[in-house]
Short mmCIF file of C-alpha atoms and ligand atoms in Angstrom, two decimals:
data_model
loop_
_atom_site.label_atom_id
_atom_site.label_comp_id
_atom_site.label_asym_id
_atom_site.label_seq_id
_atom_site.Cartn_x
_atom_site.Cartn_y
_atom_site.Cartn_z
CA UNK A 1 0.00 0.00 0.00
CA UNK A 2 1.64 3.30 -1.05
CA UNK A 3 1.98 6.03 1.57
CA UNK A 4 0.94 9.66 1.21
CA UNK A 5 2.29 11.68 -1.69
CA UNK A 6 4.02 15.03 -1.73
CA UNK A 7 2.43 17.97 -3.51
CA UNK A 8 4.31 17.67 -6.79
CA UNK A 9 3.53 13.99 -7.07
CA UNK A 10 -0.10 14.71 -6.43
CA UNK A 11 -0.29 17.41 -9.09
CA UNK A 12 1.32 15.02 -11.54
CA UNK A 13 -1.25 12.41 -10.59
CA UNK A 14 -4.04 14.89 -11.29
CA UNK A 15 -2.60 15.71 -14.69
CA UNK A 16 -2.20 12.05 -15.57
CA UNK A 17 -5.79 11.31 -14.67
CA UNK A 18 -7.04 14.36 -16.55
CA UNK A 19 -5.20 13.03 -19.57
CA UNK A 20 -6.89 9.64 -19.23
CA UNK A 21 -10.21 11.39 -18.74
CA UNK A 22 -9.80 13.20 -22.04
CA UNK A 23 -9.23 9.98 -23.95
CA UNK A 24 -12.05 7.80 -22.68
CA UNK A 25 -15.55 8.56 -23.84
CA UNK A 26 -18.30 6.76 -22.05
CA UNK A 27 -19.75 7.82 -18.68
CA UNK A 28 -19.00 4.53 -16.92
CA UNK A 29 -15.36 4.52 -18.01
CA UNK A 30 -15.05 8.16 -16.89
CA UNK A 31 -16.55 7.47 -13.47
CA UNK A 32 -14.21 4.52 -13.05
CA UNK A 33 -11.21 6.71 -13.88
CA UNK A 34 -12.43 9.57 -11.65
CA UNK A 35 -12.81 7.28 -8.64
CA UNK A 36 -9.46 5.64 -9.27
CA UNK A 37 -7.80 9.06 -9.55
CA UNK A 38 -9.48 10.53 -6.48
CA UNK A 39 -8.74 7.49 -4.33
CA UNK A 40 -5.11 7.37 -5.40
CA UNK A 41 -4.76 11.06 -4.56
CA UNK A 42 -5.64 10.52 -0.90
CA UNK A 43 -4.96 6.80 -0.55
CA UNK A 44 -8.57 5.86 0.16
CA UNK A 45 -10.00 2.36 0.25
CA UNK A 46 -13.39 2.99 -1.30
CA UNK A 47 -15.57 5.53 -3.05
CA UNK A 48 -18.92 6.05 -4.72
CA UNK A 49 -20.25 8.52 -7.25
CA UNK A 50 -23.89 9.55 -7.35
CA UNK A 51 -25.10 11.40 -10.43
CA UNK A 52 -27.93 13.90 -10.31
CA UNK A 53 -30.75 13.01 -12.71
CA UNK A 54 -34.38 14.07 -12.45
CA UNK A 55 -33.53 15.86 -9.17
CA UNK A 56 -32.51 12.58 -7.55
CA UNK A 57 -29.08 11.22 -6.73
CA UNK A 58 -28.51 7.95 -8.57
CA UNK A 59 -25.82 5.59 -7.33
CA UNK A 60 -23.69 5.43 -10.48
CA UNK A 61 -20.32 3.87 -9.78
CA UNK A 62 -18.43 2.44 -6.85
CA UNK A 63 -15.03 1.13 -5.83
CA UNK A 64 -14.17 -0.80 -2.71
CA UNK A 65 -10.78 -2.50 -2.57
CA UNK A 66 -11.63 -4.39 0.61
CA UNK A 67 -14.98 -5.75 -0.61
CA UNK A 68 -14.51 -6.06 -4.38
CA UNK A 69 -10.74 -6.00 -4.83
CA UNK A 70 -10.69 -9.50 -6.26
CA UNK A 71 -14.20 -9.60 -7.73
CA UNK A 72 -14.24 -9.03 -11.48
CA UNK A 73 -17.95 -9.74 -12.03
CA UNK A 74 -18.73 -6.00 -11.78
CA UNK A 75 -22.18 -6.79 -10.40
CA UNK A 76 -21.80 -4.18 -7.67
CA UNK A 77 -21.54 -1.29 -10.13
CA UNK A 78 -25.10 -1.87 -11.39
CA UNK A 79 -26.68 -1.36 -7.96
CA UNK A 80 -29.86 0.69 -8.32
CA UNK A 81 -30.04 3.01 -5.31
CA UNK A 82 -31.39 6.56 -5.39
CA UNK A 83 -31.21 9.22 -2.69
CA UNK A 84 -33.32 12.36 -2.55
CA UNK A 85 -31.56 15.73 -2.50
CA UNK A 86 -32.26 16.55 1.14
CA UNK A 87 -30.40 16.79 4.45
CA UNK A 88 -31.18 13.21 5.55
CA UNK A 89 -28.14 11.61 3.89
CA UNK A 90 -24.60 12.90 3.55
CA UNK A 91 -24.72 12.72 -0.23
CA UNK A 92 -28.11 14.43 -0.27
CA UNK A 93 -26.88 17.14 2.09
CA UNK A 94 -23.87 17.89 -0.09
CA UNK A 95 -26.02 18.07 -3.24
CA UNK A 96 -28.43 20.36 -1.38
CA UNK A 97 -25.84 22.79 0.03
CA UNK A 98 -23.19 22.47 -2.69
CA UNK A 99 -20.58 22.30 0.09
CA UNK A 100 -18.13 19.50 0.94
CA UNK A 101 -18.68 17.49 4.10
CA UNK A 102 -15.90 15.80 6.02
CA UNK A 103 -16.60 13.11 8.61
CA UNK A 104 -13.75 11.69 10.68
CA UNK A 105 -15.71 8.81 12.12
CA UNK A 106 -19.08 7.70 10.76
CA UNK A 107 -19.91 6.17 14.13
CA UNK A 108 -19.36 9.48 15.99
CA UNK A 109 -21.23 12.08 13.98
CA UNK A 110 -21.63 15.70 15.15
CA UNK A 111 -24.59 16.21 17.52
CA UNK A 112 -26.42 18.86 15.49
CA UNK A 113 -26.44 17.11 12.12
CA UNK A 114 -29.59 16.07 10.24
CA UNK A 115 -28.08 13.20 8.26
CA UNK A 116 -27.14 9.82 9.61
CA UNK A 117 -24.79 7.04 8.64
CA UNK A 118 -26.57 4.08 7.14
CA UNK A 119 -25.26 1.43 9.53
CA UNK A 120 -27.37 -1.23 7.83
CA UNK A 121 -25.30 -0.94 4.65
CA UNK A 122 -22.15 -1.62 6.67
CA UNK A 123 -23.78 -4.53 8.44
CA UNK A 124 -25.03 -6.10 5.21
CA UNK A 125 -21.67 -5.85 3.50
CA UNK A 126 -19.47 -6.47 6.55
CA UNK A 127 -17.54 -3.30 5.74
CA UNK A 128 -16.63 -0.72 8.38
CA UNK A 129 -17.01 2.84 7.13
CA UNK A 130 -14.91 5.24 9.20
CA UNK A 131 -13.83 8.47 7.49
CA UNK A 132 -16.05 9.91 4.76
CA UNK A 133 -15.26 12.84 2.49
CA UNK A 134 -18.27 13.87 0.41
CA UNK A 135 -17.82 16.56 -2.25
CA UNK A 136 -20.09 18.09 -4.87
CA UNK A 137 -19.21 17.49 -8.51
CA UNK A 138 -20.01 20.91 -9.89
CA UNK A 139 -19.16 22.49 -13.21
CA UNK A 140 -20.07 25.96 -11.95
CA UNK A 141 -21.50 27.55 -8.84
CA UNK A 142 -25.03 26.72 -9.93
CA UNK A 143 -24.65 23.41 -11.68
CA UNK A 144 -24.09 20.17 -9.79
CA UNK A 145 -23.73 17.00 -11.87
CA UNK A 146 -23.43 14.73 -8.87
CA UNK A 147 -21.68 13.91 -5.62
CA UNK A 148 -18.51 11.95 -4.95
CA UNK A 149 -18.03 10.16 -1.68
CA UNK A 150 -14.52 8.97 -0.78
CA UNK A 151 -14.35 6.51 2.08
CA UNK A 152 -11.68 5.42 4.55
CA UNK A 153 -8.39 7.25 4.05
CA UNK A 154 -5.70 4.71 4.91
CA UNK A 155 -2.45 5.33 6.76
CA UNK A 156 0.83 3.57 5.98
CA UNK A 157 -0.26 0.41 7.74
CA UNK A 158 -3.70 0.31 6.12
CA UNK A 159 -5.75 1.65 9.05
CA UNK A 160 -8.66 4.01 8.35
CA UNK A 161 -7.79 7.57 9.44
CA UNK A 162 -9.44 11.00 9.04
CA UNK A 163 -8.94 12.94 5.79
CA UNK A 164 -6.38 15.73 6.26
CA UNK A 165 -6.87 19.38 5.27
CA UNK A 166 -4.60 18.72 2.31
CA UNK A 167 -6.65 15.72 1.24
CA UNK A 168 -9.78 17.83 1.26
CA UNK A 169 -8.21 20.56 -0.84
CA UNK A 170 -6.88 18.17 -3.44
CA UNK A 171 -10.14 16.28 -3.72
CA UNK A 172 -12.09 19.52 -4.17
CA UNK A 173 -9.74 20.68 -6.87
CA UNK A 174 -9.88 17.30 -8.58
CA UNK A 175 -13.70 17.17 -8.33
CA UNK A 176 -14.06 20.37 -10.35
CA UNK A 177 -12.06 18.92 -13.21
CA UNK A 178 -13.88 15.63 -12.99
CA UNK A 179 -17.30 17.30 -13.10
CA UNK A 180 -16.54 18.95 -16.43
CA UNK A 181 -15.41 15.68 -18.00
CA UNK A 182 -18.38 13.78 -16.56
CA UNK A 183 -20.77 16.34 -17.97
CA UNK A 184 -19.17 16.00 -21.38
CA UNK A 185 -19.48 12.21 -21.26
CA UNK A 186 -23.12 12.50 -20.21
CA UNK A 187 -23.68 14.72 -23.22
CA UNK A 188 -22.07 12.10 -25.46
CA UNK A 189 -24.30 9.36 -24.09
CA UNK A 190 -27.33 11.65 -24.32
CA UNK A 191 -26.44 12.37 -27.93
CA UNK A 192 -26.16 8.67 -28.68
CA UNK A 193 -29.49 7.99 -26.99
CA UNK A 194 -31.14 10.89 -28.78
CA UNK A 195 -29.95 9.72 -32.21
CA UNK A 196 -31.18 6.25 -31.39
CA UNK A 197 -34.54 7.56 -30.27
CA UNK A 198 -34.84 9.44 -33.53
CA UNK A 199 -33.62 6.53 -35.59
CA UNK A 200 -35.25 3.53 -34.07
CA UNK A 201 -37.62 4.33 -31.31
CA UNK A 202 -40.12 6.54 -33.03
CA UNK A 203 -42.29 5.34 -30.25
CA UNK A 204 -42.92 7.66 -27.26
CA UNK A 205 -43.09 4.66 -24.90
CA UNK A 206 -39.60 3.57 -25.80
CA UNK A 207 -37.07 5.19 -23.46
CA UNK A 208 -33.83 3.81 -24.70
CA UNK A 209 -33.66 1.23 -21.92
CA UNK A 210 -33.16 -1.44 -24.59
CA UNK A 211 -30.02 0.24 -25.91
CA UNK A 212 -28.73 1.04 -22.42
CA UNK A 213 -29.12 -2.61 -21.53
CA UNK A 214 -27.55 -3.91 -24.72
CA UNK A 215 -24.59 -1.53 -24.20
CA UNK A 216 -24.06 -2.72 -20.62
CA UNK A 217 -24.55 -6.43 -21.45
CA UNK A 218 -22.00 -6.18 -24.27
CA UNK A 219 -19.45 -4.32 -22.12
CA UNK A 220 -19.65 -6.89 -19.31
CA UNK A 221 -19.74 -9.98 -21.56
CA UNK A 222 -16.67 -8.62 -23.34
CA UNK A 223 -14.97 -7.91 -20.01
CA UNK A 224 -15.37 -11.54 -18.97
CA UNK A 225 -14.48 -13.00 -22.38
CA UNK A 226 -11.38 -10.82 -22.74
CA UNK A 227 -10.07 -11.72 -19.29
CA UNK A 228 -10.43 -15.40 -20.17
CA UNK A 229 -8.39 -14.70 -23.29
CA UNK A 230 -5.66 -13.09 -21.19
CA UNK A 231 -6.02 -9.71 -22.89
CA UNK A 232 -4.30 -6.92 -20.90
CA UNK A 233 -6.52 -4.85 -18.65
CA UNK A 234 -5.50 -1.65 -20.42
CA UNK A 235 -6.64 -3.08 -23.76
CA UNK A 236 -9.85 -4.37 -22.14
CA UNK A 237 -10.70 -0.97 -20.68
CA UNK A 238 -10.26 0.73 -24.02
CA UNK A 239 -12.29 -1.75 -26.06
CA UNK A 240 -15.00 -2.06 -23.44
CA UNK A 241 -15.51 1.69 -23.48
CA UNK A 242 -15.84 1.77 -27.28
CA UNK A 243 -18.05 -1.34 -27.34
CA UNK A 244 -20.55 0.09 -24.88
CA UNK A 245 -21.27 3.01 -27.20
CA UNK A 246 -20.88 1.18 -30.51
CA UNK A 247 -23.25 -1.62 -29.49
CA UNK A 248 -25.87 0.94 -28.45
CA UNK A 249 -25.88 2.02 -32.08
CA UNK A 250 -26.41 -1.47 -33.54
CA UNK A 251 -29.88 -0.70 -34.93
CA UNK A 252 -29.43 2.91 -36.12
CA UNK A 253 -30.12 1.68 -39.64
CA UNK A 254 -33.77 1.33 -38.60
CA UNK A 255 -34.00 5.09 -39.21
CA UNK A 256 -34.62 4.24 -42.85
CA UNK A 257 -37.29 1.60 -42.22
CA UNK A 258 -40.91 2.77 -42.47
CA UNK A 259 -43.18 2.85 -39.42
CA UNK A 260 -45.55 0.48 -41.21
CA UNK A 261 -42.90 -2.22 -40.91
CA UNK A 262 -41.09 -1.10 -37.77
CA UNK A 263 -44.23 -0.77 -35.66
CA UNK A 264 -46.29 -3.55 -37.19
CA UNK A 265 -48.02 -5.23 -34.25
CA UNK A 266 -47.80 -8.60 -35.97
CA UNK A 267 -45.46 -10.93 -37.77
CA UNK A 268 -43.70 -9.42 -40.79
CA UNK A 269 -44.45 -10.79 -44.26
CA UNK A 270 -41.56 -12.31 -46.15
CA UNK A 271 -41.18 -9.16 -48.22
CA UNK A 272 -41.32 -6.87 -45.19
CA UNK A 273 -38.67 -8.95 -43.49
CA UNK A 274 -36.41 -8.66 -46.56
CA UNK A 275 -36.78 -4.87 -46.31
CA UNK A 276 -36.06 -4.98 -42.59
CA UNK A 277 -32.75 -6.76 -43.25
CA UNK A 278 -31.46 -3.58 -44.89
CA UNK A 279 -31.19 -1.95 -41.45
CA UNK A 280 -27.77 -3.63 -41.16
CA UNK A 281 -26.14 -2.26 -44.31
CA UNK A 282 -27.97 1.07 -44.01
CA UNK A 283 -26.64 1.43 -40.48
CA UNK A 284 -23.11 0.61 -41.57
CA UNK A 285 -23.36 3.16 -44.39
CA UNK A 286 -23.98 5.90 -41.81
CA UNK A 287 -20.38 5.41 -40.66
CA UNK A 288 -18.96 5.05 -44.14
CA UNK A 289 -16.11 7.49 -43.57
CA UNK A 290 -14.78 6.25 -40.27
CA UNK A 291 -12.66 8.93 -38.60
CA UNK A 292 -12.24 7.13 -35.29
CA UNK A 293 -12.02 3.69 -33.73
CA UNK A 294 -15.54 4.27 -32.48
CA UNK A 295 -16.88 4.83 -36.02
CA UNK A 296 -15.14 1.74 -37.30
CA UNK A 297 -16.46 -0.46 -34.49
CA UNK A 298 -19.97 1.00 -34.82
CA UNK A 299 -20.01 0.30 -38.56
CA UNK A 300 -18.91 -3.30 -38.14
CA UNK A 301 -21.45 -3.99 -35.38
CA UNK A 302 -24.31 -2.37 -37.31
CA UNK A 303 -23.36 -4.48 -40.32
CA UNK A 304 -22.81 -7.83 -38.67
CA UNK A 305 -25.02 -8.02 -35.57
CA UNK A 306 -27.44 -10.36 -37.35
CA UNK A 307 -24.75 -12.71 -38.65
CA UNK A 308 -24.81 -16.19 -37.18
CA UNK A 309 -21.92 -18.34 -36.00
CA UNK A 310 -22.99 -21.06 -38.48
CA UNK A 311 -22.93 -18.58 -41.39
CA UNK A 312 -26.72 -18.54 -41.99
CA UNK A 313 -27.36 -14.97 -40.89
CA UNK A 314 -27.53 -11.69 -42.80
CA UNK A 315 -26.46 -9.51 -44.61
CA UNK A 316 -26.50 -12.43 -47.01
CA UNK A 317 -25.41 -10.67 -50.18
CA UNK A 318 -28.86 -9.23 -51.03
CA UNK A 319 -28.63 -6.05 -48.97
CA UNK A 320 -26.14 -3.99 -50.90
CA UNK A 321 -26.71 -0.33 -50.43
CA UNK A 322 -25.23 2.86 -51.86
CA UNK A 323 -22.38 4.25 -49.82
CA UNK A 324 -20.93 0.91 -48.81
CA UNK A 325 -17.45 0.57 -50.19
CA UNK A 326 -17.42 -3.18 -49.62
CA UNK A 327 -19.77 -6.02 -50.36
CA UNK A 328 -21.94 -7.14 -47.48
CA UNK A 329 -21.57 -10.91 -47.46
CA UNK A 330 -22.62 -13.63 -45.03
CA UNK A 331 -19.90 -14.38 -42.49
CA UNK A 332 -19.24 -17.37 -40.32
CA UNK A 333 -17.51 -18.02 -36.99
CA UNK A 334 -14.75 -15.58 -36.15
CA UNK A 335 -14.86 -13.94 -39.58
CA UNK A 336 -16.98 -11.35 -37.80
CA UNK A 337 -15.45 -9.46 -34.90
CA UNK A 338 -15.87 -10.51 -31.29
CA UNK A 339 -17.81 -7.24 -30.85
CA UNK A 340 -20.45 -8.25 -33.41
CA UNK A 341 -20.61 -11.78 -31.98
CA UNK A 342 -21.29 -10.35 -28.52
CA UNK A 343 -23.84 -7.80 -29.74
CA UNK A 344 -25.69 -10.54 -31.64
CA UNK A 345 -26.30 -12.46 -28.43
CA UNK A 346 -27.05 -9.41 -26.26
CA UNK A 347 -29.59 -8.13 -28.80
CA UNK A 348 -31.48 -11.41 -29.10
CA UNK A 349 -31.40 -11.97 -25.33
CA UNK A 350 -32.88 -8.52 -24.76
CA UNK A 351 -35.44 -8.80 -27.58
CA UNK A 352 -36.71 -12.15 -26.28
CA UNK A 353 -36.95 -11.10 -22.67
CA UNK A 354 -38.64 -7.75 -23.42
CA UNK A 355 -41.91 -6.55 -24.82
CA UNK A 356 -41.95 -5.71 -28.54
CA UNK A 357 -44.73 -4.30 -30.69
CA UNK A 358 -44.99 -7.78 -32.23
CA UNK A 359 -44.43 -10.04 -29.21
CA UNK A 360 -44.79 -10.48 -25.46
CA UNK A 361 -41.73 -11.12 -23.29
CA UNK A 362 -40.72 -14.76 -23.10
CA UNK A 363 -40.41 -16.48 -19.72
CA UNK A 364 -36.81 -16.51 -18.48
CA UNK A 365 -36.42 -20.28 -18.74
CA UNK A 366 -37.43 -20.28 -22.38
CA UNK A 367 -34.94 -17.51 -23.16
CA UNK A 368 -32.14 -19.39 -21.37
CA UNK A 369 -33.02 -22.60 -23.23
CA UNK A 370 -32.85 -20.84 -26.58
CA UNK A 371 -29.45 -19.31 -25.83
CA UNK A 372 -28.09 -22.70 -24.76
CA UNK A 373 -29.57 -24.47 -27.81
CA UNK A 374 -28.17 -21.85 -30.16
CA UNK A 375 -24.63 -22.10 -28.77
CA UNK A 376 -22.49 -23.13 -31.73
CA UNK A 377 -25.38 -22.45 -34.15
CA UNK A 378 -26.53 -18.84 -33.93
CA UNK A 379 -23.98 -17.83 -31.30
CA UNK A 380 -20.30 -18.13 -30.55
CA UNK A 381 -20.04 -20.78 -27.78
CA UNK A 382 -17.44 -18.70 -25.89
CA UNK A 383 -19.82 -15.74 -25.86
CA UNK A 384 -22.66 -17.92 -24.57
CA UNK A 385 -20.38 -19.20 -21.85
CA UNK A 386 -19.30 -15.71 -20.81
CA UNK A 387 -22.95 -14.65 -20.72
CA UNK A 388 -23.87 -17.42 -18.28
CA UNK A 389 -20.75 -16.83 -16.18
CA UNK A 390 -21.83 -13.26 -15.43
CA UNK A 391 -25.54 -13.96 -15.19
CA UNK A 392 -25.89 -12.14 -11.85
CA UNK A 393 -24.45 -9.03 -13.46
CA UNK A 394 -26.85 -9.42 -16.41
CA UNK A 395 -29.77 -9.47 -13.94
CA UNK A 396 -28.46 -6.41 -12.11
CA UNK A 397 -28.29 -4.55 -15.44
CA UNK A 398 -31.89 -5.50 -16.26
CA UNK A 399 -32.94 -4.18 -12.87
CA UNK A 400 -31.03 -0.94 -13.36
CA UNK A 401 -32.41 -0.24 -16.86
CA UNK A 402 -35.98 -1.44 -16.49
CA UNK A 403 -38.53 -0.58 -19.18
CA UNK A 404 -40.77 2.25 -18.14
CA UNK A 405 -44.24 1.05 -17.15
CA UNK A 406 -46.68 1.73 -19.96
P1 C2E B 501 -35.46 -6.81 -32.53
O1 C2E B 501 -36.87 -6.74 -32.06
O2 C2E B 501 -34.45 -5.97 -31.76
O3 C2E B 501 -34.99 -8.32 -32.48
C1 C2E B 501 -33.65 -8.69 -32.58
C2 C2E B 501 -33.50 -10.16 -32.84
O4 C2E B 501 -34.01 -10.92 -31.72
C3 C2E B 501 -34.26 -10.69 -34.04
O5 C2E B 501 -33.57 -10.48 -35.25
C4 C2E B 501 -34.34 -12.18 -33.71
O6 C2E B 501 -33.12 -12.81 -33.97
C5 C2E B 501 -34.52 -12.16 -32.20
N1 C2E B 501 -35.97 -12.26 -31.91
C6 C2E B 501 -36.81 -11.27 -31.57
N2 C2E B 501 -38.06 -11.75 -31.35
C7 C2E B 501 -37.99 -13.08 -31.55
C8 C2E B 501 -38.95 -14.17 -31.45
O7 C2E B 501 -40.14 -13.96 -31.14
N3 C2E B 501 -38.50 -15.44 -31.72
C9 C2E B 501 -37.20 -15.69 -32.06
N4 C2E B 501 -36.81 -16.97 -32.29
N5 C2E B 501 -36.28 -14.70 -32.16
C10 C2E B 501 -36.67 -13.42 -31.91
P2 C2E B 501 -34.39 -10.50 -36.64
O8 C2E B 501 -35.34 -11.64 -36.69
O9 C2E B 501 -33.37 -10.42 -37.74
O10 C2E B 501 -35.22 -9.17 -36.62
C11 C2E B 501 -34.61 -7.90 -36.74
C12 C2E B 501 -35.59 -6.83 -36.41
O11 C2E B 501 -36.70 -6.93 -37.31
C13 C2E B 501 -36.21 -6.96 -35.01
O12 C2E B 501 -35.35 -6.37 -34.06
C14 C2E B 501 -37.52 -6.20 -35.20
O13 C2E B 501 -37.31 -4.79 -35.17
C15 C2E B 501 -37.89 -6.57 -36.64
N6 C2E B 501 -38.79 -7.74 -36.66
C16 C2E B 501 -38.44 -9.05 -36.78
N7 C2E B 501 -39.56 -9.82 -36.81
C17 C2E B 501 -40.62 -8.99 -36.69
C18 C2E B 501 -42.05 -9.18 -36.67
O14 C2E B 501 -42.57 -10.29 -36.75
N8 C2E B 501 -42.83 -8.05 -36.55
C19 C2E B 501 -42.29 -6.80 -36.47
N9 C2E B 501 -43.11 -5.75 -36.35
N10 C2E B 501 -40.94 -6.59 -36.50
C20 C2E B 501 -40.13 -7.67 -36.59
C1 SIN B 502 -24.83 8.89 2.71
O1 SIN B 502 -24.36 9.65 1.83
O2 SIN B 502 -25.34 9.34 3.74
C2 SIN B 502 -24.83 7.40 2.51
C3 SIN B 502 -23.53 6.78 2.92
C4 SIN B 502 -23.43 6.44 4.39
O3 SIN B 502 -24.42 6.38 5.09
O4 SIN B 502 -22.31 6.19 4.82
C1 SIN B 503 -36.21 -2.35 -30.89
O1 SIN B 503 -35.90 -1.95 -29.79
O2 SIN B 503 -35.39 -2.96 -31.59
C2 SIN B 503 -37.61 -2.10 -31.42
C3 SIN B 503 -38.55 -1.76 -30.29
C4 SIN B 503 -39.99 -1.79 -30.72
O3 SIN B 503 -40.34 -1.25 -31.78
O4 SIN B 503 -40.84 -2.33 -29.97
FE1 FE B 504 -30.91 -5.37 -35.64
FE1 FE B 505 -32.04 -4.35 -31.29
#
């Protein structure tokens, strides 16, 4: 466990993290980097970020070396907790006042406070929260994007100690930078969701939960698969970040499909289905001049997310469309990228277990049976295996991004 840093080292650490923050794009990857940076700055064991959405604080990311240090399932990051912005919780109090709050010992809070420490959370997890530094993530005096809570500063021998004056100053400074980058990432995700809503979900009931789920499923399935392959964690982080966004865009080609087909509350005719198949090549054509890794990955996923492992999927050679510089042909096995193979499974899993204009949700058992049966036929067996290995995480994601009641 490293000891405390001197000032120059800390400033360098801030700059390094800011540099990382400028390269990654998706909110989750940003929050991960922000927490890692903040914790390293003050040598803290744990931390949580709540983001402010719809005037509520949403638990959005968490680190805890003691509890999750060796757990790579990532289930804990999809916890769905919300706190109101009021003075009953520390996070709520900080969002309400816009001022940092420092607690030396969660079990000896000041007499006159209105908030309390949620002892039950400690009891359930077996974790002992001692020192808590809670700071607003604000981009300006008026605008708070969320709250960051850093827990248990550790001394040289790993004991929880109070946060020093210095710690508080550095974390505040860091939080201002972080807030700006978080806001930018939220705008990127919002932009993605908005384009998807325009493209695919010309349906006021549809909230984008489907694409949020598919993005998260893909990121976590990839995370598991890539670790099994022995891919370096740096490489995994980078690809996972791109995949989350690129897989959200898998169906953008539906922008060109008429409502009569897209919203048909019944089975498509043969001809309608042939038209529908164009959403793959049309989607890929939207990224025809890739200027980034994200464009290139998005194009390939849009094109190949309906390919099958056995080679009987589409595009099958009949969906050529203007703007494509290559021929869209049927692919088999690992001729398509791992990203398309993962998106294929995540998309079908989500379609089967959700309501669609043309179908009711399937019971879970039936969905599971289909995925198992299709291993080696529709789907890459390694992807199916990764999916089942992280099934608890898959369920947590479904809980976090539930469809809005209609
Ligand atoms: P989607 O609703 O996102 O479905 C994605 C994929 O999930 C489908 O790709 C299919 O592989 C799988 N899937 C969805 N529902 C079922 C089902 O009831 N049984 C089985 N065995 N698999 C299912 P697919 O078939 O290439 O369809 C692509 C898109 O075409 C669908 O995206 C949906 O937007 C549209 N579509 C397909 N069939 C129908 C239909 O009968 N009626 C309407 N209105 N749209 C359909
Ligand atoms: C809060 O912000 O009040 C929740 C965390 C805790 O109780 O320690
Ligand atoms: C989709 O999410 O792929 C289509 C949703 C729908 O039209 O019900
Ligand atoms: Fe599709
Ligand atoms: Fe889809």
